[in-house]
PDB file of C-alpha atoms and ligand atoms in Angstrom:
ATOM      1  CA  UNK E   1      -5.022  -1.003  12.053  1.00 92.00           C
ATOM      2  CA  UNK E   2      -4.361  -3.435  14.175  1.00 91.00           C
ATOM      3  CA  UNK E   3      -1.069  -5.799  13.219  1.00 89.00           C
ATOM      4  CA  UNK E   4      -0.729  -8.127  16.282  1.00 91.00           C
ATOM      5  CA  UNK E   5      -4.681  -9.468  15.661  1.00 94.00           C
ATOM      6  CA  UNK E   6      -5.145  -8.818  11.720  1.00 96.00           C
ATOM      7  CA  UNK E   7      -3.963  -8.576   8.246  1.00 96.00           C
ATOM      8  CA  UNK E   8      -3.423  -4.935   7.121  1.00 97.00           C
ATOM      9  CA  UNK E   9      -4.964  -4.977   3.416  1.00 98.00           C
ATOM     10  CA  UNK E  10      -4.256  -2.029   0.754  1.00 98.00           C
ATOM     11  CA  UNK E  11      -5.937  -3.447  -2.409  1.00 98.00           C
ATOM     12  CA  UNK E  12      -6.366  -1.374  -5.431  1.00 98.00           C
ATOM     13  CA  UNK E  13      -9.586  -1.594  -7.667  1.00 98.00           C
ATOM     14  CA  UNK E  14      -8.816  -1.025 -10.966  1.00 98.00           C
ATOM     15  CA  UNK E  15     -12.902  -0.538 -12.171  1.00 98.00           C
ATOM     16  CA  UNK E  16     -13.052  -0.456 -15.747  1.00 98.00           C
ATOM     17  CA  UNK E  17      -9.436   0.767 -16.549  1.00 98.00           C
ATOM     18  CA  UNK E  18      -6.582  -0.338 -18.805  1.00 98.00           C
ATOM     19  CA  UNK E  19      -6.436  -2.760 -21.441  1.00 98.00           C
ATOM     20  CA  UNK E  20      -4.241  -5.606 -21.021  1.00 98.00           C
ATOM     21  CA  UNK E  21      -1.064  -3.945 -22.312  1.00 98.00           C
ATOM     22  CA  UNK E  22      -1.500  -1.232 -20.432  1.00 98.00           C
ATOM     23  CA  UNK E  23      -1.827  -3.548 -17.204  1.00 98.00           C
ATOM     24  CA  UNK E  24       1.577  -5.185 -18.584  1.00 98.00           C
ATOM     25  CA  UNK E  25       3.256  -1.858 -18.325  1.00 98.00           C
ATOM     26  CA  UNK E  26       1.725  -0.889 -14.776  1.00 98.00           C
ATOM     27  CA  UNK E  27       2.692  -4.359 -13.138  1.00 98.00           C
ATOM     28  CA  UNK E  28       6.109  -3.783 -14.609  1.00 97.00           C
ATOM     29  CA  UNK E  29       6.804  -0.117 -13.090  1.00 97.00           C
ATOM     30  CA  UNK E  30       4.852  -1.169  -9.727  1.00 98.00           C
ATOM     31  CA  UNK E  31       7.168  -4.218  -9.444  1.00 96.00           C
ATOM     32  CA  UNK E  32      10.619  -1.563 -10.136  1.00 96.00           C
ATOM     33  CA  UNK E  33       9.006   0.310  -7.319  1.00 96.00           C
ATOM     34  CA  UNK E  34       7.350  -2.014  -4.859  1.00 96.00           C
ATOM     35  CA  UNK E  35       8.889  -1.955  -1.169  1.00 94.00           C
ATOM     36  CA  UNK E  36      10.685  -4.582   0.383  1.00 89.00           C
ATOM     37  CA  UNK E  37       9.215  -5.032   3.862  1.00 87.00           C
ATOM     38  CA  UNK E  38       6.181  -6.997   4.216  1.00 88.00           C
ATOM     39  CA  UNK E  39       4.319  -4.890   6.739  1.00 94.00           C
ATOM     40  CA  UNK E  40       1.183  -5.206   4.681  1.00 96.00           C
ATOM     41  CA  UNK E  41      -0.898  -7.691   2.023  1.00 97.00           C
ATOM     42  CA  UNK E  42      -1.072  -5.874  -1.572  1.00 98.00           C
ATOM     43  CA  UNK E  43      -3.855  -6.734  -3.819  1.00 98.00           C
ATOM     44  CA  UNK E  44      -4.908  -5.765  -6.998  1.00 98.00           C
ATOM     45  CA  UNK E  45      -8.293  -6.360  -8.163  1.00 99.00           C
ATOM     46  CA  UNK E  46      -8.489  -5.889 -12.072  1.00 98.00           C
ATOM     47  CA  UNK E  47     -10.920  -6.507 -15.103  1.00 98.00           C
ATOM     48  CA  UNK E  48     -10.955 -10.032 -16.109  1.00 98.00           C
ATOM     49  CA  UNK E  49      -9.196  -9.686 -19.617  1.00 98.00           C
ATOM     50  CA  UNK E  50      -6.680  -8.439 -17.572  1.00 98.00           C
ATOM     51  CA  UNK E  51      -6.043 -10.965 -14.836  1.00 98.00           C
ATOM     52  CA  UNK E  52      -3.873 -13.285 -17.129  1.00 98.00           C
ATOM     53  CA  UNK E  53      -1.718 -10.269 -17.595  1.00 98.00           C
ATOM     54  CA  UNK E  54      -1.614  -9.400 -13.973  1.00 98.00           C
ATOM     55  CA  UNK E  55      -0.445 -12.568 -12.801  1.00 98.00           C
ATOM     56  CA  UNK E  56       1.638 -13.383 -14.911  1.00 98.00           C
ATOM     57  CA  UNK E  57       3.655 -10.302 -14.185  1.00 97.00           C
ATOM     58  CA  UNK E  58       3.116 -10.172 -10.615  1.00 97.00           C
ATOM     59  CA  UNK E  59       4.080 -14.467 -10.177  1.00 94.00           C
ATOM     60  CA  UNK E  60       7.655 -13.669  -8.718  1.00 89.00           C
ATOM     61  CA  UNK E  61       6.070 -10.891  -6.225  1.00 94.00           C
ATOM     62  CA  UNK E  62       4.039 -11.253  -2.799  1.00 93.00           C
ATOM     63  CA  UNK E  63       0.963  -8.562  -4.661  1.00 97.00           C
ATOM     64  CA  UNK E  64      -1.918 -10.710  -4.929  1.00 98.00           C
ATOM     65  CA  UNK E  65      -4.686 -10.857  -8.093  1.00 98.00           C
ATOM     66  CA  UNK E  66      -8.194 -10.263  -7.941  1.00 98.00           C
ATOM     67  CA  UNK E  67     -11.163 -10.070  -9.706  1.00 98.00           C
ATOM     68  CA  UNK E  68     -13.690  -7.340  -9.564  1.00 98.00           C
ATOM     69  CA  UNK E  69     -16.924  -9.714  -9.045  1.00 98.00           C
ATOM     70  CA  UNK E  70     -18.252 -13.444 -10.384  1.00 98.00           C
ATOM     71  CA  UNK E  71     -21.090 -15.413 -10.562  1.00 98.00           C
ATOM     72  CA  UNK E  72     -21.985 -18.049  -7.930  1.00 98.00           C
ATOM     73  CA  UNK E  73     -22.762 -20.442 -10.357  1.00 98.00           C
ATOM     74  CA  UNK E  74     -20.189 -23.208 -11.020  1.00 98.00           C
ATOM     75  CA  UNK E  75     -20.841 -23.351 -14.522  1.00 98.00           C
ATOM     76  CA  UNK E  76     -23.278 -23.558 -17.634  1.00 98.00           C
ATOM     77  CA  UNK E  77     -25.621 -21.532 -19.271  1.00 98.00           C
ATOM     78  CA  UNK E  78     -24.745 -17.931 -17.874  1.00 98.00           C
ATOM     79  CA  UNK E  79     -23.909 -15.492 -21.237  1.00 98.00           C
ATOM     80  CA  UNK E  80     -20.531 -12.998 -20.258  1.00 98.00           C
ATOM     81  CA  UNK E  81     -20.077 -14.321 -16.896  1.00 98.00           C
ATOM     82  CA  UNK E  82     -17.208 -15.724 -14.843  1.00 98.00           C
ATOM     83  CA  UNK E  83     -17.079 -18.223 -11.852  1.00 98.00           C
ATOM     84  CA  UNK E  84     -14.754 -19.154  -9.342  1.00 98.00           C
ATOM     85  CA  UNK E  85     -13.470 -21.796 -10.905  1.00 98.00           C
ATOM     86  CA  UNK E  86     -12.391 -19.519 -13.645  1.00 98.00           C
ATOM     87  CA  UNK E  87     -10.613 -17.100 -11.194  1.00 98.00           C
ATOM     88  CA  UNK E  88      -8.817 -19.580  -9.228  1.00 98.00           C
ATOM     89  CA  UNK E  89      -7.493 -21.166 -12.142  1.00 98.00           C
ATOM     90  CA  UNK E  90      -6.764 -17.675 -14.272  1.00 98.00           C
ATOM     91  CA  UNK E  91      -4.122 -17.549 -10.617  1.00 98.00           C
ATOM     92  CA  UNK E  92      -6.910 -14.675  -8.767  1.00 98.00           C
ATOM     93  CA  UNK E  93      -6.358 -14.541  -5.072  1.00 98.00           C
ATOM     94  CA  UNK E  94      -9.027 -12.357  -3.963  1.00 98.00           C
ATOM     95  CA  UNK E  95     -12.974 -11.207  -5.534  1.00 98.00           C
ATOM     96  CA  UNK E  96     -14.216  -7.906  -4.677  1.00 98.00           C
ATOM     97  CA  UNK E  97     -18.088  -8.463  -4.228  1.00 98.00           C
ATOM     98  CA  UNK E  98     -20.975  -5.932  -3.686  1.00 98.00           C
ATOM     99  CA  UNK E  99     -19.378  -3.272  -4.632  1.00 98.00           C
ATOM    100  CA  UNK E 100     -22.028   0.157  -4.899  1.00 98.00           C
ATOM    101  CA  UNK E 101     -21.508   0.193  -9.009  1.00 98.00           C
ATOM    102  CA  UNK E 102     -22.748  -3.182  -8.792  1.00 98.00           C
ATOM    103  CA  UNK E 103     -25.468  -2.973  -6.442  1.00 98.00           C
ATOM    104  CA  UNK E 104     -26.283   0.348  -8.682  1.00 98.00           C
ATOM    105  CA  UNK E 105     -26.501  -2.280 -11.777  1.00 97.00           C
ATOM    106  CA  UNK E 106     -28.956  -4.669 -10.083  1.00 97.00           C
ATOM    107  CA  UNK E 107     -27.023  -6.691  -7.537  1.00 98.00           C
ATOM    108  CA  UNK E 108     -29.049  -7.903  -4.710  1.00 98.00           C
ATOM    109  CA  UNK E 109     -28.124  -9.103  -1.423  1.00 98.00           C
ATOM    110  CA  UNK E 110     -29.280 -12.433  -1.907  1.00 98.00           C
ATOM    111  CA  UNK E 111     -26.834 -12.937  -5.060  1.00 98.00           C
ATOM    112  CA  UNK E 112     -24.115 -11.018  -2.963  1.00 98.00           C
ATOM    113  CA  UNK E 113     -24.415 -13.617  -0.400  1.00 98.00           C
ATOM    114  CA  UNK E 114     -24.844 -16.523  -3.156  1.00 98.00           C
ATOM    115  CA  UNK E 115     -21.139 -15.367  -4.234  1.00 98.00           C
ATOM    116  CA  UNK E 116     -19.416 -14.914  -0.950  1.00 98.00           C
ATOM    117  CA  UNK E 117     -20.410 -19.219   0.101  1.00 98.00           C
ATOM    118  CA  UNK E 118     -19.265 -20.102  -3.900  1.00 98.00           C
ATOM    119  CA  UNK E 119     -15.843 -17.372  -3.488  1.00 98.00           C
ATOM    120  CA  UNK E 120     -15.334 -19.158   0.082  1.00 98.00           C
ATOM    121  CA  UNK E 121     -15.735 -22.665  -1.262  1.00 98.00           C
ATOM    122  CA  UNK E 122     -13.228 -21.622  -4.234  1.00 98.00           C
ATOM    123  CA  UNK E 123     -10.790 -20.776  -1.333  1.00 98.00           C
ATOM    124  CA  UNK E 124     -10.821 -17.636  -2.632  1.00 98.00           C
ATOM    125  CA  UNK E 125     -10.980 -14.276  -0.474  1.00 98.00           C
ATOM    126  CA  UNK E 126     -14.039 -12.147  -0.516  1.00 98.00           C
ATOM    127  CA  UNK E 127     -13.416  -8.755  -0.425  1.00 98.00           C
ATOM    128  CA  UNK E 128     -17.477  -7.624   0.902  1.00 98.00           C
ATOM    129  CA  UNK E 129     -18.471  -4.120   0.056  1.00 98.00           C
ATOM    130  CA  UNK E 130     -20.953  -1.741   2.082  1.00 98.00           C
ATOM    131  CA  UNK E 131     -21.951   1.480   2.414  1.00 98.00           C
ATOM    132  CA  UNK E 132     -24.116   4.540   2.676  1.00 98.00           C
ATOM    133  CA  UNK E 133     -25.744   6.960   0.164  1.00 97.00           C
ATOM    134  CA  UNK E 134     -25.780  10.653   1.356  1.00 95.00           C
ATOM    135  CA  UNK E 135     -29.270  10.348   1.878  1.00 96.00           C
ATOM    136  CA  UNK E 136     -29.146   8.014   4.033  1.00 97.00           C
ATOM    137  CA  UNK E 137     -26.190   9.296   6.165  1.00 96.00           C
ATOM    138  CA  UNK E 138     -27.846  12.909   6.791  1.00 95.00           C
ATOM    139  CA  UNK E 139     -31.335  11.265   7.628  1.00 97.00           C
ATOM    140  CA  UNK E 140     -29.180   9.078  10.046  1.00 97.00           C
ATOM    141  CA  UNK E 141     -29.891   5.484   8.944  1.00 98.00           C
ATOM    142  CA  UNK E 142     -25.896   4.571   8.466  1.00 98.00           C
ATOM    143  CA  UNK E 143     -25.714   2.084  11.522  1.00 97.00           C
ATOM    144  CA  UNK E 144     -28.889   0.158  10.538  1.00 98.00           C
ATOM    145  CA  UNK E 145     -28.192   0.101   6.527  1.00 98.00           C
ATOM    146  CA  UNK E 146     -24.844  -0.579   7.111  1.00 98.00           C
ATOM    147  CA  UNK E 147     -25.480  -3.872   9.511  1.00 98.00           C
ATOM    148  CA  UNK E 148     -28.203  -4.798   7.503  1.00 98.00           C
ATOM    149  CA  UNK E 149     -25.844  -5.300   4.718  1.00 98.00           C
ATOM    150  CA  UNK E 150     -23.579  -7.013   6.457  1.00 98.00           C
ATOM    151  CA  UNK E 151     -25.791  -9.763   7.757  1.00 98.00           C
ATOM    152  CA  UNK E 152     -27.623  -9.907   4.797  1.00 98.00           C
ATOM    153  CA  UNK E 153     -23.885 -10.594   3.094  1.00 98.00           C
ATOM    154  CA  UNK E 154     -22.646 -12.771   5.361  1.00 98.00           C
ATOM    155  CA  UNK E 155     -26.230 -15.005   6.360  1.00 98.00           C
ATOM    156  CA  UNK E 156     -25.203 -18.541   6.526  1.00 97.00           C
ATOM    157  CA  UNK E 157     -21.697 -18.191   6.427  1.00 97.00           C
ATOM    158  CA  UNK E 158     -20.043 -20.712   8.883  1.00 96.00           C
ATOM    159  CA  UNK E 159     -18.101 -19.638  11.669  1.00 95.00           C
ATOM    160  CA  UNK E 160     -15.111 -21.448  10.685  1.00 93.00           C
ATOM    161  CA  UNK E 161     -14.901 -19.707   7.309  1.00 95.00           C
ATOM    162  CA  UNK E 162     -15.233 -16.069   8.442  1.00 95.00           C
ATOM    163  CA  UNK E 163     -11.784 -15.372   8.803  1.00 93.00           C
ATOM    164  CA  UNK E 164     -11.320 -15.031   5.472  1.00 97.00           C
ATOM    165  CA  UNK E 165     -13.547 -12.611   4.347  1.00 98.00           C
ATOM    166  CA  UNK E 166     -12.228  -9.187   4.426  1.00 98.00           C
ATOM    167  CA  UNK E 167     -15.021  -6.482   4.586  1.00 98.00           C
ATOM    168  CA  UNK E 168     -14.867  -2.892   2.793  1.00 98.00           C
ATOM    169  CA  UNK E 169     -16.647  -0.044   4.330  1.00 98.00           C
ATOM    170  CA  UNK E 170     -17.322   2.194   0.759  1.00 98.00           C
ATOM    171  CA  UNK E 171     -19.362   4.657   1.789  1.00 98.00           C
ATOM    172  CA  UNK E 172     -21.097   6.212  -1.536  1.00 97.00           C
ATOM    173  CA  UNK E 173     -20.759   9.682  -1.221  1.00 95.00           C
ATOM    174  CA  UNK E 174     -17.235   8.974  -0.958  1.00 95.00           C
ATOM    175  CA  UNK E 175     -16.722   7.430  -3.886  1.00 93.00           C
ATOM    176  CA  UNK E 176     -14.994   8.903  -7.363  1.00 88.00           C
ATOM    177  CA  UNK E 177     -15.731  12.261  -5.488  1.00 89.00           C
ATOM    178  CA  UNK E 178     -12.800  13.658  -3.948  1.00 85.00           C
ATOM    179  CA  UNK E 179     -14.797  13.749  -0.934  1.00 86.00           C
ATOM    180  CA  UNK E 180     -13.055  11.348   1.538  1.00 89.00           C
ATOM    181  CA  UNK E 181     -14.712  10.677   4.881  1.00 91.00           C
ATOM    182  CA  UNK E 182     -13.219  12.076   8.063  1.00 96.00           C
ATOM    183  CA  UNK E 183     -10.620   9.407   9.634  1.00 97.00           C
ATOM    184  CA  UNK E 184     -13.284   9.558  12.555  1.00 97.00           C
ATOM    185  CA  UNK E 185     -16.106   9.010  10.233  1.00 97.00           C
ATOM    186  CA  UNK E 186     -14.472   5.931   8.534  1.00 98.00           C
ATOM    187  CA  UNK E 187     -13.341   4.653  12.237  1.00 98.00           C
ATOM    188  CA  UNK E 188     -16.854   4.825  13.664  1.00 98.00           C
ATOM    189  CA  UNK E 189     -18.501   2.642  10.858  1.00 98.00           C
ATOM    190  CA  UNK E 190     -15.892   0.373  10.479  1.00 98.00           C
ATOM    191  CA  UNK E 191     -15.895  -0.261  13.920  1.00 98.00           C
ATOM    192  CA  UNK E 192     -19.412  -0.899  13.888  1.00 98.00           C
ATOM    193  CA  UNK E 193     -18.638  -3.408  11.662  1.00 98.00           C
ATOM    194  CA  UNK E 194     -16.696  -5.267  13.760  1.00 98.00           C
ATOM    195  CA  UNK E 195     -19.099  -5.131  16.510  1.00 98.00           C
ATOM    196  CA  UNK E 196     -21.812  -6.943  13.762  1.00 98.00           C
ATOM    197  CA  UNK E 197     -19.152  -9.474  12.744  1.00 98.00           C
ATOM    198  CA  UNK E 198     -19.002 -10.239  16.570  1.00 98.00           C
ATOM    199  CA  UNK E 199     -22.184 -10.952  16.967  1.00 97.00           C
ATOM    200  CA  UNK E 200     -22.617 -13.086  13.977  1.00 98.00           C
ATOM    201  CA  UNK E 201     -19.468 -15.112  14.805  1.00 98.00           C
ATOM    202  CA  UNK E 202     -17.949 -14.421  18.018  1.00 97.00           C
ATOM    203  CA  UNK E 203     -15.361 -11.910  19.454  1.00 97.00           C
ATOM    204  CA  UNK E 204     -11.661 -13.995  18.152  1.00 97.00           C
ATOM    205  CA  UNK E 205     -13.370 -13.975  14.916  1.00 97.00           C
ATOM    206  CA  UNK E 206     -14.193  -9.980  15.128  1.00 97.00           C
ATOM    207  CA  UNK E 207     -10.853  -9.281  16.359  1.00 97.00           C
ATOM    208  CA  UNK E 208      -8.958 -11.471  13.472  1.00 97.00           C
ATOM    209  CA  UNK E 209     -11.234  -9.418  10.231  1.00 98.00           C
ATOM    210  CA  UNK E 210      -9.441  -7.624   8.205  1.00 98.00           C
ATOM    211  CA  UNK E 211     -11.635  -4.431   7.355  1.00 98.00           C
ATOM    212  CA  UNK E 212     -10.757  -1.519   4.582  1.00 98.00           C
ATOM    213  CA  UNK E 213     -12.206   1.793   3.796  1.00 98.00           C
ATOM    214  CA  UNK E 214     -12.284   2.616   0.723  1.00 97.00           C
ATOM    215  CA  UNK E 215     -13.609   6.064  -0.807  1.00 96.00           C
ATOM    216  CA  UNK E 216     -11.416   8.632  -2.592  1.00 95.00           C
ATOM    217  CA  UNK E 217      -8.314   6.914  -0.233  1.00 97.00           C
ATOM    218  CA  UNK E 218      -5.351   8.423  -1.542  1.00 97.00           C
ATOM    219  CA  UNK E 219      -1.462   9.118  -1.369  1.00 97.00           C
ATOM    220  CA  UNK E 220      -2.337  12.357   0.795  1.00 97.00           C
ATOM    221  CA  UNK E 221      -5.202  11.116   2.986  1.00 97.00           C
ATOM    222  CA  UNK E 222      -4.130   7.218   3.685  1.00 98.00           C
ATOM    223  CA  UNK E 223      -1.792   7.628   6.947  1.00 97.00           C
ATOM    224  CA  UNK E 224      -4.752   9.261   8.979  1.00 97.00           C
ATOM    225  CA  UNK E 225      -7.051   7.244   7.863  1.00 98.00           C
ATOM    226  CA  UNK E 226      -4.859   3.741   8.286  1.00 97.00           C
ATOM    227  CA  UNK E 227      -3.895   5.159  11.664  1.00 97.00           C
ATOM    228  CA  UNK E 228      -7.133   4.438  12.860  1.00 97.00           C
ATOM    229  CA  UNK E 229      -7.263   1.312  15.396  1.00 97.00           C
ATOM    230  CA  UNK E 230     -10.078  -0.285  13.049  1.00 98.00           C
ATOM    231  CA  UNK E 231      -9.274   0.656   9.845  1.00 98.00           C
ATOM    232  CA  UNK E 232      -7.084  -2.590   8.793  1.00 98.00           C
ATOM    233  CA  UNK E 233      -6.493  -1.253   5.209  1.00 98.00           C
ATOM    234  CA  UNK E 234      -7.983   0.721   1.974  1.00 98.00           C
ATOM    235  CA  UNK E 235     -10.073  -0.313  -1.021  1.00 98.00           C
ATOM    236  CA  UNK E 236      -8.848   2.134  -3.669  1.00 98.00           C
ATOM    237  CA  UNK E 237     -10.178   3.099  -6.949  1.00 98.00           C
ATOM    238  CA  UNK E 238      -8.618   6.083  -8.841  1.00 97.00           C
ATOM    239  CA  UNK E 239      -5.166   6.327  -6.587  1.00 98.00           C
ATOM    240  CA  UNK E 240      -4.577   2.676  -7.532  1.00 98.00           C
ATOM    241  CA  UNK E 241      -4.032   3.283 -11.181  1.00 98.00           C
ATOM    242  CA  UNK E 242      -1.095   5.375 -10.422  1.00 98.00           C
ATOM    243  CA  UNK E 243       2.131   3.487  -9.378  1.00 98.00           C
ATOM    244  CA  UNK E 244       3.450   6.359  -7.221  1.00 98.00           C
ATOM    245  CA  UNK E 245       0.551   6.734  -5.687  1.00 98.00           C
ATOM    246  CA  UNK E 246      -0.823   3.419  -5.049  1.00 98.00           C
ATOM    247  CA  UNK E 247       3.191   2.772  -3.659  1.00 98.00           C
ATOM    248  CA  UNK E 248       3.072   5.728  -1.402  1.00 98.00           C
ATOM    249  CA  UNK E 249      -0.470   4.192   0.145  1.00 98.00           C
ATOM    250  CA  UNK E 250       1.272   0.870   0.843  1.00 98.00           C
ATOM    251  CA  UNK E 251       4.563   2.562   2.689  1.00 97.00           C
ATOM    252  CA  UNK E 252       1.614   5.212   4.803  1.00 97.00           C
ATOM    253  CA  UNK E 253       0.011   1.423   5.759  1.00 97.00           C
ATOM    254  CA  UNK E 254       4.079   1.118   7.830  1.00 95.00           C
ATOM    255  CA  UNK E 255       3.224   2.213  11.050  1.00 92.00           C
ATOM    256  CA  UNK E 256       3.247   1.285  14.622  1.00 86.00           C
ATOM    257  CA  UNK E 257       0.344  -0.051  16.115  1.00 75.00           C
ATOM    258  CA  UNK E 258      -1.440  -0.053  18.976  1.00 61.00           C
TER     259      UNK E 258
HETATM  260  P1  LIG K 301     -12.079   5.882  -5.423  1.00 95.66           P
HETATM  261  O1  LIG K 301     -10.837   5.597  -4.634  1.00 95.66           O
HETATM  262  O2  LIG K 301     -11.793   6.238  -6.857  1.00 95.66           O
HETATM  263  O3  LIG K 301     -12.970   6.887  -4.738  1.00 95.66           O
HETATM  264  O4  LIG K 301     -12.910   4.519  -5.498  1.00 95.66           O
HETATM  265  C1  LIG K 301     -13.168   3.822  -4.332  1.00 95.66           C
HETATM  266  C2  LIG K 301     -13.763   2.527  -4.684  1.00 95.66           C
HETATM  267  O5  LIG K 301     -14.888   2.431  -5.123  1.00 95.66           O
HETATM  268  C3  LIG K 301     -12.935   1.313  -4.496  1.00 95.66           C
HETATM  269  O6  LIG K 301     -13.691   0.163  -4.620  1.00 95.66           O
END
């Protein structure tokens, strides 16, 4: 992380966990045990029945609501989905999109993209997910799948706007497994990020992005892994349905920087 140029980010994703009165109770026993400096943004990105639930119990507190995707539509004739306008009004701060369930569903780039321009015009923040199969990391494709992504995500997004978007570096294999990658591993993608976000919008924008890795990021693994200089932050799944644990992630983000 890097505190004098960016926002450090730990943002939980809940998936598809807890009902609405179970998100009551968690909000309520994160709140008892939530610390007071500020040294970091908190998000958590929950399913939609939930969000009313969330924010209401998280209004008084700096932890920020999000959604876990939404359609870049602004309204009509689109059975089960949910737009921007929805989110921003429900009180959401923040969208995860193109996540690798998602993408695993159906999602193309194209409709990633599509949602990142409608959760930017919503003056919403975009939390924009990448990453790797196994496959492709041990037949050494990582750097060119991984900037593909990323400009296929972030294609006709104007300069001006960029600053906003906080990108997640997820890489598959990493995910729901236990199987976290190396602090080293994590640093040399996400800093490849960077060096893409540079090129599509300039070197004060690059230096200003917040970006997270997410990936079986927990209470035990989240210091190394935040102590890296472009690592601004985690995306976490499992850990962030835990209080303690998603708590202890958030102090291990305290640290001095470089
Ligand atoms: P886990 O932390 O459970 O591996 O999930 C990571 C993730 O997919 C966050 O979006």
């Amino acid at each position: 992380m890097n505190r004098k140029y960016r926002k450090t980010l730990i943002a939980g994703n809940w998936k598809m966990n807890k009902t609405p009165s179970e998100t009551k109770a968690f909000m309520t026993e994160l709140k008892a045990m939530l610390p007071k400096g500020r040294w970091c943004d908190i998000a958590l990105c929950v399913p939609a029945v939930c969000i009313p639930a969330a924010v209401r119990a998280m209004r008084e507190t700096r932890v920020g609501i999000g959604a876990e995707n939404c359609n870049a539509n602004p309204s009509g004739a689109y059975t089960g989905e949910i737009s921007t306008a929805m989110l921003t009004d429900a009180g959401c701060k923040y969208v995860i999109l193109g996540h690798s369930e998602r993408r695993a569903m159906g999602e193309t780039d194209e409709e990633i993209n599509a949602k990142v321009k409608a959760v930017l015009e919503a003056g919403l923040v975009p939390i924009v997910c990448c990453g790797e199969t196994l496959e492709q990391r041990e037949s050494g494709i990582t750097e060119e799948w991984i900037t593909m992504q990323i400009k296929l995500a972030l294609a006709g997004i104007p300069e001006e706007k960029s600053r906003k978007i906080v990108i997640a570096y997820e890489p598959i294999w990493a995910i729901g497994t236990g199987k976290t990658a190396t602090p080293e591993q994590a640093e040399e993608v996400c800093q490849l990020i960077r060096v893409v976000v540079r090129k599509l919008f300039g070197s004060k924008n690059a230096r200003a992005t917040t970006i997270l890795y997410g990936g079986s990021m927990n209470e035990k693994n989240a210091y190394e892994l935040l102590a890296q200089p472009d690592i601004d932050g985690g995306l976490i799944g499992g850990a962030s349905l835990v209080p303690a644990k998603f708590v202890k992630i958030i102090e291990d983000a305290n640290q001095p920087t470089a």
